[in-house]
Amino acid sequence: MDNTIILIVVGVIVGLVIGFIIAKTIEKNNASKLIKNAKKSAAAILKEAKSEGETIKKDKILQAKEKFIELKAEHEKVILARDKKIAEAEKRTRDKESQVSSELAKNKKLNADIENKIKDYNHRLDVLDKKQAEINKLHKSQVQQLEVISSLSAEEAKEQLVESLKGEAKNDAMAYIQGALEEAKLTAEQEAKKVIINTIQRIGTEEAVDNCVSVFNIESDDVKGRIIGREGRNIRAIEAATGVEIIVDDTPEAIILSCFDSVRREIARLSLHKLVTDGRIHPARIEEIVKKTKKQIDQEIIEVGKRTVIDLGIHNLHPELIKTVGRMKYRSSYGQNLLQHSREVAKLCGVMAAELGLNPKLAKRAGLLHDIGKVPDAETDMETPHAILGMQWAEKYGEKDDVCNAIGAHHDEVEMKSLLAPIIQVCDAISGARPGARRQVLDSYIQRLKDLEDIAFGFNGVKKAYAIQAGRELRVIVESDKVSDEKSAELSFNISQKIQTDMTYPGQVKVTVIRETRAVNIAK
C-alpha cells in the first residue's frame, strides 16, 4: 500500500517535471518566433524611416535652394537701387561742381569789373578833391575881396543879414496871420456852406447814417426839453462826458447822435436810454450813468469777442486778443465793418486752406486776427503800420510763428515764410474787393477827425479832445490845475496853428478850449 502511494507520488512528480520541461520548450519556441517577427518589423520600420528621411532631406535642400535664390534676387535689387542712387548723387555732384565753376567764373569777372570801377571812382574822387580845393581857394579869395570892399568881416556881414531877415520874417508872419484871421471871419459862412455842399456830394446818405449817425427814439417831444435841461446844461454835460454831438431838431420823437467813433455813439445812446427811463436827468447823474455804461460796453466787447471765436471754432485764444476781436465791432475799414470783414476773411481762409490741404483751423485763426492792429490801445500805436502792430501783439500773446508771419506779411511789410501768408493776403483782397464793400471817402474823413484829436492830445494839460460838427470844431477839455485861463487862449491859438501846418482840410476848424474848476466834498 505504501509502495503504491510512493509510486503514485513519484509518477506525479515525474509528470510535473516532464510537463514543465515541455512548457518551457513551447515557450522558448514562441519567444523565438516573436523575436523573429519583431526583427522583421523593426527592419521594415527602419527601411521606411530611411526612405522618408531621404524624401524630407531632398525637400529641405530644395527649399534652401529656393530661399537662397530669393535672397540673392533681393540682394541684387538692393545693390542695383544703391548703385542707382550713387549714380544720381554723382550726377548731382557733377552738376553742382559745374554750376559752382560757372558761378566762380562769373564772380571772377564781376570782381574784375568791380576793381576796374573802384579804380575809376578813386580817380574821379581825386579829380573832385582837386576841383573842390580849387573852388574853396577861389571862394576864400572872393570872401577876402568882399571884406576889403565892404570893410566888414564875413561873421559881421552874416549877423547883420540874419537880423534883417528875422525882422522881415516876423513882420511878414504877423501880417499874414492877421490877414488870414480877418479873411476867415469874413468868409466863414460862405466857406461853411461850401464844405456842407461838398460833403453831401461826396458821401452817400446811407453811408453817413450807418457809420457816423445814430438815431435815439423817444416817446414824446416833451423828453427833448428834459434832455436839453435849463439853459442847455444837461446836453452840454452829455456831450462833454461822451464826446458825441447831440442834435435836437424838429424831427418828431427822435434825437440824432453824431460822432465818427461808433463806441462813443453807443455809449451815448445807452446812457440816454437809461437817463430817460430813470427820469432823473442832471449833470451829476449823467456822469454817473456814462461811467456805468462805459463799463457795460467793455463787458459787451468781451462777449462779442467770445461769441465770434466760438462761432468760428477757434480755441485757446488769449483773453486780450478776444477783447481786441470784440472791439472790431465798433471799427470800420474804408467804410467796411472790421469785425464782419475779419469774420469773412477767416471763413474764406478756412475754405482755401482746406482746398490746398493745409490746416483750416490755423488759417481761420490768422484770418480773424489779420487786422487786429487797426484797433490800437494807445495813441503811440497809431504810428506803427497795422500789420506790424498786429504781428507784434500776436507774438506777445503766444500765437504760432506761421500765424504771426501771416498777420505781418498780408500787406508785404515783412517777408512771407509760410503758405499761410499768401492765403491771408488773397482772402483779405477778396473781401475788400467786393463791389460796395469799402468806401475810401468815409475812411479818410474818419482819419481826419482822429488826426484832429491826436493834435490836441499832443499838447500838455489836455485831458479830453473831441472832434465835432463833422470836423469843423475841435473841443478841448484841459486840466484846471495845469492850464490857467491865460494859457487856455494861448493853447487854442497854438492848436489852431498846428492844425493849419500839419493837416489838409476843407473850410476852417474852430478850436474851443474848455477849462473847468470843481470843488467836491463829502458829508459823512
XYZ file of C-alpha atoms in Angstrom:
524
model
C 0.000 0.000 0.000
C 2.813 2.249 0.945
C 4.759 1.366 -2.156
C 1.801 2.129 -4.327
C 1.444 5.594 -2.797
C 5.131 6.227 -3.270
C 4.959 5.177 -6.897
C 1.989 7.405 -7.445
C 3.798 10.339 -5.874
C 6.929 9.656 -7.893
C 4.894 9.351 -11.020
C 3.156 12.670 -10.308
C 6.495 14.402 -9.693
C 7.970 12.877 -12.879
C 4.903 14.004 -14.797
C 5.188 17.520 -13.399
C 8.867 17.676 -14.361
C 8.145 16.429 -17.855
C 5.252 18.904 -18.200
C 7.422 21.777 -17.000
C 10.129 20.838 -19.491
C 7.567 20.628 -22.299
C 6.066 24.002 -21.314
C 9.481 25.665 -21.282
C 10.269 24.206 -24.669
C 6.988 25.505 -26.107
C 7.544 28.922 -24.501
C 11.074 29.142 -25.916
C 9.786 28.344 -29.396
C 7.104 31.024 -29.093
C 9.662 33.615 -27.855
C 11.977 32.872 -30.751
C 9.074 33.368 -33.162
C 8.179 36.689 -31.528
C 11.790 37.879 -31.724
C 11.955 36.977 -35.403
C 8.711 38.810 -36.084
C 9.934 41.853 -34.095
C 13.187 41.906 -36.021
C 11.293 41.820 -39.297
C 9.016 44.673 -38.173
C 11.996 46.733 -36.963
C 13.772 46.196 -40.260
C 10.667 47.308 -42.171
C 10.271 50.406 -39.957
C 13.939 51.312 -40.378
C 13.643 50.935 -44.132
C 10.525 53.094 -44.223
C 12.197 55.719 -41.923
C 15.243 55.862 -44.167
C 13.009 56.361 -47.196
C 11.045 59.171 -45.505
C 14.294 60.767 -44.252
C 15.683 60.842 -47.767
C 12.475 62.435 -49.019
C 12.496 65.109 -46.274
C 16.182 65.740 -46.891
C 15.529 66.339 -50.590
C 12.588 68.688 -49.808
C 14.678 70.722 -47.352
C 17.512 71.000 -49.820
C 15.065 72.247 -52.498
C 13.543 74.803 -50.055
C 17.005 76.002 -49.040
C 17.956 76.437 -52.710
C 14.715 78.397 -53.436
C 15.281 80.630 -50.357
C 18.868 81.226 -51.442
C 17.733 82.191 -54.942
C 15.066 84.560 -53.489
C 17.534 86.230 -51.070
C 20.058 86.526 -53.872
C 17.456 88.279 -56.091
C 16.503 90.713 -53.295
C 20.161 91.408 -52.588
C 20.743 92.129 -56.272
C 17.746 94.543 -56.271
C 19.143 96.390 -53.218
C 22.559 96.593 -54.828
C 21.018 97.901 -58.083
C 18.968 100.557 -56.179
C 22.048 101.580 -54.214
C 24.106 101.808 -57.407
C 21.344 103.935 -58.979
C 21.288 106.318 -56.004
C 25.063 106.568 -56.045
C 24.962 107.332 -59.777
C 22.299 110.024 -59.240
C 24.297 111.523 -56.370
C 27.403 111.552 -58.531
C 25.428 113.247 -61.320
C 24.071 115.910 -58.919
C 27.594 116.424 -57.585
C 28.947 116.878 -61.118
C 26.097 119.313 -61.918
C 26.805 121.283 -58.740
C 30.505 121.308 -59.494
C 29.833 122.660 -62.975
C 27.397 125.223 -61.551
C 29.923 126.268 -58.898
C 32.586 126.546 -61.572
C 30.356 128.790 -63.691
C 29.481 130.881 -60.617
C 33.159 131.202 -59.749
C 33.883 132.345 -63.288
C 31.077 134.905 -63.087
C 32.307 136.079 -59.695
C 35.835 136.470 -61.008
C 34.501 138.520 -63.909
C 32.369 140.629 -61.541
C 35.317 141.144 -59.188
C 37.422 142.310 -62.097
C 34.661 144.727 -63.188
C 34.274 145.990 -59.630
C 38.012 146.536 -59.264
C 38.039 148.495 -62.521
C 35.081 150.593 -61.353
C 36.749 151.196 -57.959
C 39.866 152.407 -59.720
C 37.732 154.657 -61.933
C 35.827 156.037 -58.914
C 39.054 156.626 -56.994
C 40.400 158.543 -59.956
C 37.230 160.602 -60.141
C 37.365 161.269 -56.396
C 40.912 162.508 -56.729
C 39.835 164.826 -59.536
C 36.855 166.055 -57.490
C 39.056 166.665 -54.444
C 41.385 168.756 -56.551
C 38.462 170.718 -58.013
C 36.959 171.196 -54.530
C 40.268 172.520 -53.241
C 40.403 174.957 -56.175
C 36.800 176.065 -55.508
C 37.494 176.592 -51.801
C 40.556 178.611 -52.664
C 38.573 180.765 -55.100
C 35.742 181.190 -52.549
C 38.198 182.263 -49.869
C 39.783 184.808 -52.177
C 36.336 186.173 -53.145
C 35.323 186.487 -49.479
C 38.553 188.363 -48.747
C 37.906 190.708 -51.665
C 34.304 191.329 -50.437
C 35.575 192.035 -46.909
C 38.051 194.559 -48.297
C 35.343 196.227 -50.418
C 32.643 196.338 -47.634
C 35.031 196.994 -44.737
C 33.175 194.177 -42.829
C 34.261 190.688 -41.844
C 32.284 187.642 -43.008
C 30.860 186.992 -39.494
C 29.688 190.615 -39.110
C 28.006 190.533 -42.510
C 26.226 187.267 -41.597
C 24.947 188.689 -38.301
C 23.574 191.815 -39.991
C 21.890 189.735 -42.707
C 20.332 187.303 -40.175
C 18.962 190.139 -38.019
C 17.486 191.850 -41.062
C 15.838 188.625 -42.253
C 14.442 187.878 -38.771
C 12.746 191.248 -38.557
C 11.276 190.945 -42.037
C 10.077 187.373 -41.367
C 8.334 188.382 -38.118
C 6.589 191.313 -39.772
C 5.515 189.179 -42.756
C 4.286 186.356 -40.496
C 2.235 188.656 -38.266
C 0.757 190.400 -41.303
C -0.085 187.068 -42.901
C -1.683 185.691 -39.717
C -3.738 188.860 -39.197
C -4.873 188.850 -42.806
C -5.781 185.165 -42.685
C -7.808 185.619 -39.485
C -9.711 188.587 -40.937
C -10.363 186.733 -44.190
C -11.580 183.680 -42.262
C -14.022 185.809 -40.260
C -15.378 187.474 -43.412
C -15.728 184.245 -45.412
C -16.659 181.827 -42.585
C -20.327 181.454 -43.532
C -19.603 181.121 -47.237
C -16.860 178.512 -46.685
C -19.064 176.576 -44.263
C -21.787 176.317 -46.935
C -19.210 175.090 -49.459
C -17.991 172.438 -47.014
C -21.542 171.210 -46.371
C -22.335 171.035 -50.104
C -19.082 169.212 -50.894
C -19.723 166.736 -48.071
C -23.260 165.998 -49.293
C -21.982 165.455 -52.842
C -19.084 163.197 -51.886
C -20.623 160.942 -49.217
C -23.761 158.862 -49.729
C -26.648 159.294 -47.304
C -26.826 155.669 -46.241
C -23.106 155.607 -45.587
C -23.209 158.655 -43.298
C -26.218 157.275 -41.432
C -24.695 153.821 -40.996
C -21.235 154.948 -39.935
C -21.461 158.404 -38.317
C -25.007 158.900 -37.003
C -27.303 157.073 -34.578
C -30.968 157.889 -34.018
C -32.331 157.804 -30.454
C -36.092 157.364 -30.439
C -38.175 158.959 -27.679
C -41.817 158.548 -26.701
C -42.758 162.223 -26.932
C -41.177 165.571 -27.721
C -41.503 166.587 -24.053
C -38.438 164.464 -23.316
C -36.350 166.715 -25.571
C -36.693 169.611 -23.150
C -35.608 167.467 -20.210
C -32.579 166.234 -22.169
C -31.591 169.800 -23.090
C -32.042 170.996 -19.477
C -32.102 174.508 -18.085
C -30.073 176.767 -20.395
C -28.737 173.630 -22.102
C -26.709 172.362 -19.139
C -27.822 168.727 -19.491
C -26.998 168.442 -23.184
C -23.627 170.121 -22.615
C -22.879 167.663 -19.794
C -23.748 164.697 -22.029
C -21.582 165.993 -24.895
C -18.650 166.663 -22.535
C -18.895 163.222 -20.911
C -19.293 161.191 -24.111
C -17.661 163.298 -26.841
C -20.767 162.871 -29.015
C -22.630 165.733 -30.674
C -26.351 165.636 -29.794
C -28.629 167.229 -32.388
C -32.117 168.122 -31.131
C -34.158 169.482 -34.054
C -37.738 169.368 -35.320
C -37.560 165.647 -36.143
C -40.585 164.137 -34.319
C -39.835 161.715 -31.486
C -36.138 161.382 -32.373
C -32.761 162.764 -31.302
C -29.691 162.401 -33.525
C -26.322 161.339 -32.089
C -23.406 162.276 -34.345
C -19.816 161.046 -33.919
C -17.250 159.290 -36.104
C -16.426 156.863 -33.245
C -19.150 154.208 -33.034
C -18.136 153.237 -29.459
C -18.799 156.766 -28.243
C -22.152 156.825 -30.081
C -23.195 153.529 -28.496
C -22.200 154.783 -25.010
C -24.184 157.969 -25.574
C -27.238 156.058 -26.884
C -27.326 153.604 -23.958
C -26.714 156.414 -21.449
C -29.611 158.456 -22.879
C -31.845 155.387 -22.760
C -31.042 154.828 -19.074
C -31.481 158.512 -18.215
C -34.834 158.769 -19.985
C -36.062 155.509 -18.433
C -34.950 156.590 -14.959
C -36.346 160.130 -15.335
C -33.577 161.810 -13.309
C -31.544 163.914 -15.760
C -28.952 166.297 -14.312
C -25.158 166.705 -14.763
C -24.118 164.583 -11.752
C -26.479 161.755 -12.744
C -25.275 161.985 -16.361
C -21.630 161.472 -15.360
C -22.554 158.502 -13.164
C -24.611 156.814 -15.901
C -21.909 157.396 -18.540
C -19.265 155.741 -16.341
C -21.512 152.706 -15.756
C -22.322 152.494 -19.463
C -18.625 152.539 -20.395
C -18.073 149.523 -18.117
C -21.082 147.789 -19.700
C -19.723 148.408 -23.206
C -16.331 146.989 -22.174
C -18.071 143.818 -20.965
C -20.137 143.634 -24.150
C -16.950 143.925 -26.226
C -15.549 140.859 -24.423
C -18.803 138.907 -25.008
C -18.779 139.794 -28.730
C -15.182 138.544 -28.977
C -16.059 135.266 -27.237
C -19.101 134.661 -29.465
C -17.060 135.350 -32.596
C -14.303 132.943 -31.551
C -16.835 130.224 -30.678
C -18.719 130.670 -33.976
C -15.509 130.225 -35.978
C -14.332 127.240 -33.909
C -11.116 128.884 -32.696
C -9.770 127.667 -29.345
C -7.199 128.768 -26.739
C -7.129 132.417 -27.841
C -5.577 134.822 -25.322
C -8.171 136.957 -23.421
C -6.551 140.197 -24.632
C -6.870 139.041 -28.254
C -10.521 138.113 -27.616
C -11.106 141.639 -26.293
C -9.414 143.094 -29.367
C -11.656 140.992 -31.639
C -14.695 142.356 -29.774
C -13.528 145.949 -30.293
C -13.531 145.294 -34.056
C -17.333 145.510 -33.931
C -17.028 149.249 -33.350
C -14.371 149.911 -36.009
C -14.580 150.246 -39.759
C -12.026 149.944 -42.539
C -12.767 152.004 -45.658
C -16.417 152.023 -44.593
C -16.492 148.224 -44.114
C -17.226 146.904 -40.611
C -13.934 145.487 -39.345
C -15.425 142.537 -37.433
C -17.587 141.429 -40.370
C -14.577 141.818 -42.681
C -12.364 139.719 -40.371
C -15.045 137.002 -39.994
C -15.422 136.853 -43.768
C -11.647 136.639 -44.275
C -11.440 133.864 -41.642
C -14.103 131.790 -43.406
C -12.505 132.318 -46.817
C -9.101 131.327 -45.409
C -10.543 128.159 -43.874
C -12.081 127.092 -47.185
C -8.974 127.926 -49.213
C -6.640 126.160 -46.760
C -8.836 123.047 -46.818
C -8.767 123.017 -50.633
C -4.956 123.263 -50.586
C -4.566 120.533 -47.969
C -3.396 122.903 -45.216
C -4.659 123.347 -41.650
C -8.033 125.177 -41.949
C -8.237 125.974 -38.207
C -4.859 127.702 -38.275
C -5.901 129.609 -41.414
C -9.137 130.747 -39.742
C -7.157 131.915 -36.720
C -4.796 134.006 -38.847
C -7.688 135.358 -40.941
C -9.599 136.535 -37.873
C -6.538 138.210 -36.341
C -5.039 139.740 -39.508
C -6.446 143.253 -38.853
C -6.178 143.454 -35.029
C -3.578 146.188 -35.480
C -6.387 148.512 -36.667
C -7.779 148.752 -33.102
C -4.765 150.123 -31.160
C -4.917 150.620 -27.391
C -2.692 153.680 -27.164
C -2.160 156.770 -29.294
C 1.505 155.846 -29.761
C 0.444 152.662 -31.574
C -1.120 154.782 -34.341
C 2.346 155.439 -35.805
C 3.053 151.710 -36.373
C 1.601 150.040 -39.529
C -1.383 147.933 -38.507
C 0.073 144.714 -39.977
C 3.324 145.077 -37.981
C 1.415 146.076 -34.838
C -0.906 143.062 -35.185
C 2.101 140.742 -35.648
C 3.742 142.181 -32.506
C 0.550 141.601 -30.484
C 0.213 138.046 -31.785
C 3.824 137.301 -30.798
C 3.262 138.905 -27.389
C 0.225 136.722 -26.662
C 1.779 133.412 -27.731
C 0.444 132.794 -31.244
C 2.324 130.409 -33.542
C 5.071 131.698 -35.840
C 3.065 130.937 -39.018
C 0.095 132.960 -37.732
C 2.321 135.887 -36.682
C 4.098 135.920 -40.038
C 0.793 135.766 -41.952
C -0.530 138.782 -39.990
C 2.615 140.823 -40.583
C 3.013 139.867 -44.260
C -0.537 140.379 -45.554
C 0.476 143.849 -46.831
C 4.042 142.772 -47.834
C 5.608 144.654 -44.907
C 7.565 141.554 -43.852
C 8.742 138.532 -45.840
C 6.310 135.630 -46.241
C 7.668 132.473 -44.597
C 4.770 130.004 -45.000
C 1.896 129.165 -47.358
C -0.490 130.653 -44.803
C 0.696 134.217 -45.511
C -0.341 134.418 -49.207
C -3.696 132.815 -48.335
C -4.412 135.610 -45.827
C -3.320 138.245 -48.342
C -5.534 136.825 -51.090
C -8.608 136.427 -48.874
C -8.193 139.956 -47.492
C -8.169 141.270 -51.064
C -11.233 139.162 -51.959
C -13.210 140.509 -49.003
C -12.259 144.123 -49.661
C -12.675 143.990 -53.446
C -16.370 143.094 -53.463
C -18.482 145.886 -55.038
C -19.723 148.194 -52.275
C -17.587 146.595 -49.556
C -15.429 149.636 -48.904
C -15.652 153.405 -49.280
C -12.422 155.377 -49.383
C -14.054 158.770 -48.723
C -15.528 157.879 -45.333
C -12.297 156.317 -44.122
C -10.263 159.421 -44.986
C -12.924 161.555 -43.283
C -12.745 159.492 -40.068
C -8.943 159.529 -40.196
C -9.024 163.327 -40.453
C -11.181 163.557 -37.323
C -8.830 161.219 -35.450
C -5.845 163.309 -36.545
C -7.587 166.414 -35.207
C -7.975 164.828 -31.778
C -4.387 163.492 -31.846
C -3.032 167.013 -32.467
C -4.854 168.277 -29.355
C -3.524 165.389 -27.234
C -0.012 166.382 -28.271
C -0.144 169.466 -26.004
C 0.468 169.386 -22.244
C -2.509 169.700 -19.917
C -5.107 168.331 -22.384
C -7.499 165.932 -20.649
C -10.039 165.194 -23.395
C -10.419 166.174 -27.048
C -13.491 165.685 -29.239
C -13.836 166.447 -32.960
C -17.457 167.527 -33.556
C -19.529 169.315 -36.208
C -18.178 166.917 -38.892
C -14.627 168.057 -38.130
C -15.412 171.796 -38.258
C -14.946 172.169 -34.493
C -12.398 170.720 -32.080
C -13.496 170.829 -28.450
C -10.589 170.505 -25.997
C -11.070 169.967 -22.237
C -7.985 170.828 -20.161
C -6.913 170.117 -16.580
C -7.553 173.229 -14.497
C -4.527 172.698 -12.239
C -2.129 172.582 -15.187
C -3.597 175.172 -17.585
C -4.587 178.674 -16.457
C -7.153 180.948 -18.125
C -4.398 182.893 -19.892
C -2.771 179.699 -21.163
C -6.152 178.450 -22.424
C -6.253 181.203 -25.040
C -2.613 180.538 -25.954
C -3.309 176.790 -26.194
C -6.279 177.401 -28.501
C -4.095 179.538 -30.799
C -1.227 177.013 -30.793
C -3.567 174.115 -31.621
C -5.126 176.063 -34.495
C -1.665 176.882 -35.893
C -0.639 173.230 -35.575
C -3.773 172.177 -37.488
C -3.038 174.702 -40.238
C 0.542 173.452 -40.551
C 0.034 169.669 -40.367
C -3.381 168.996 -41.904
C -5.250 169.433 -45.164
C -8.993 170.085 -44.801
C -11.848 171.977 -46.481
C -13.183 175.183 -44.887
C -11.994 176.060 -41.392
C -11.753 174.404 -37.985
C -12.907 176.108 -34.787
C -10.800 175.236 -31.713
C -12.629 175.600 -28.371
C -10.659 175.146 -25.145
C -12.755 174.494 -22.015
C -11.296 174.928 -18.525
C -13.465 173.925 -15.570
C -12.701 174.020 -11.836
C -14.633 171.726 -9.462
C -14.647 171.588 -5.681
C -16.002 168.272 -4.321
C -16.530 167.397 -0.653
C -18.372 164.537 1.027
C -20.626 164.982 4.066
C -20.416 161.986 6.401
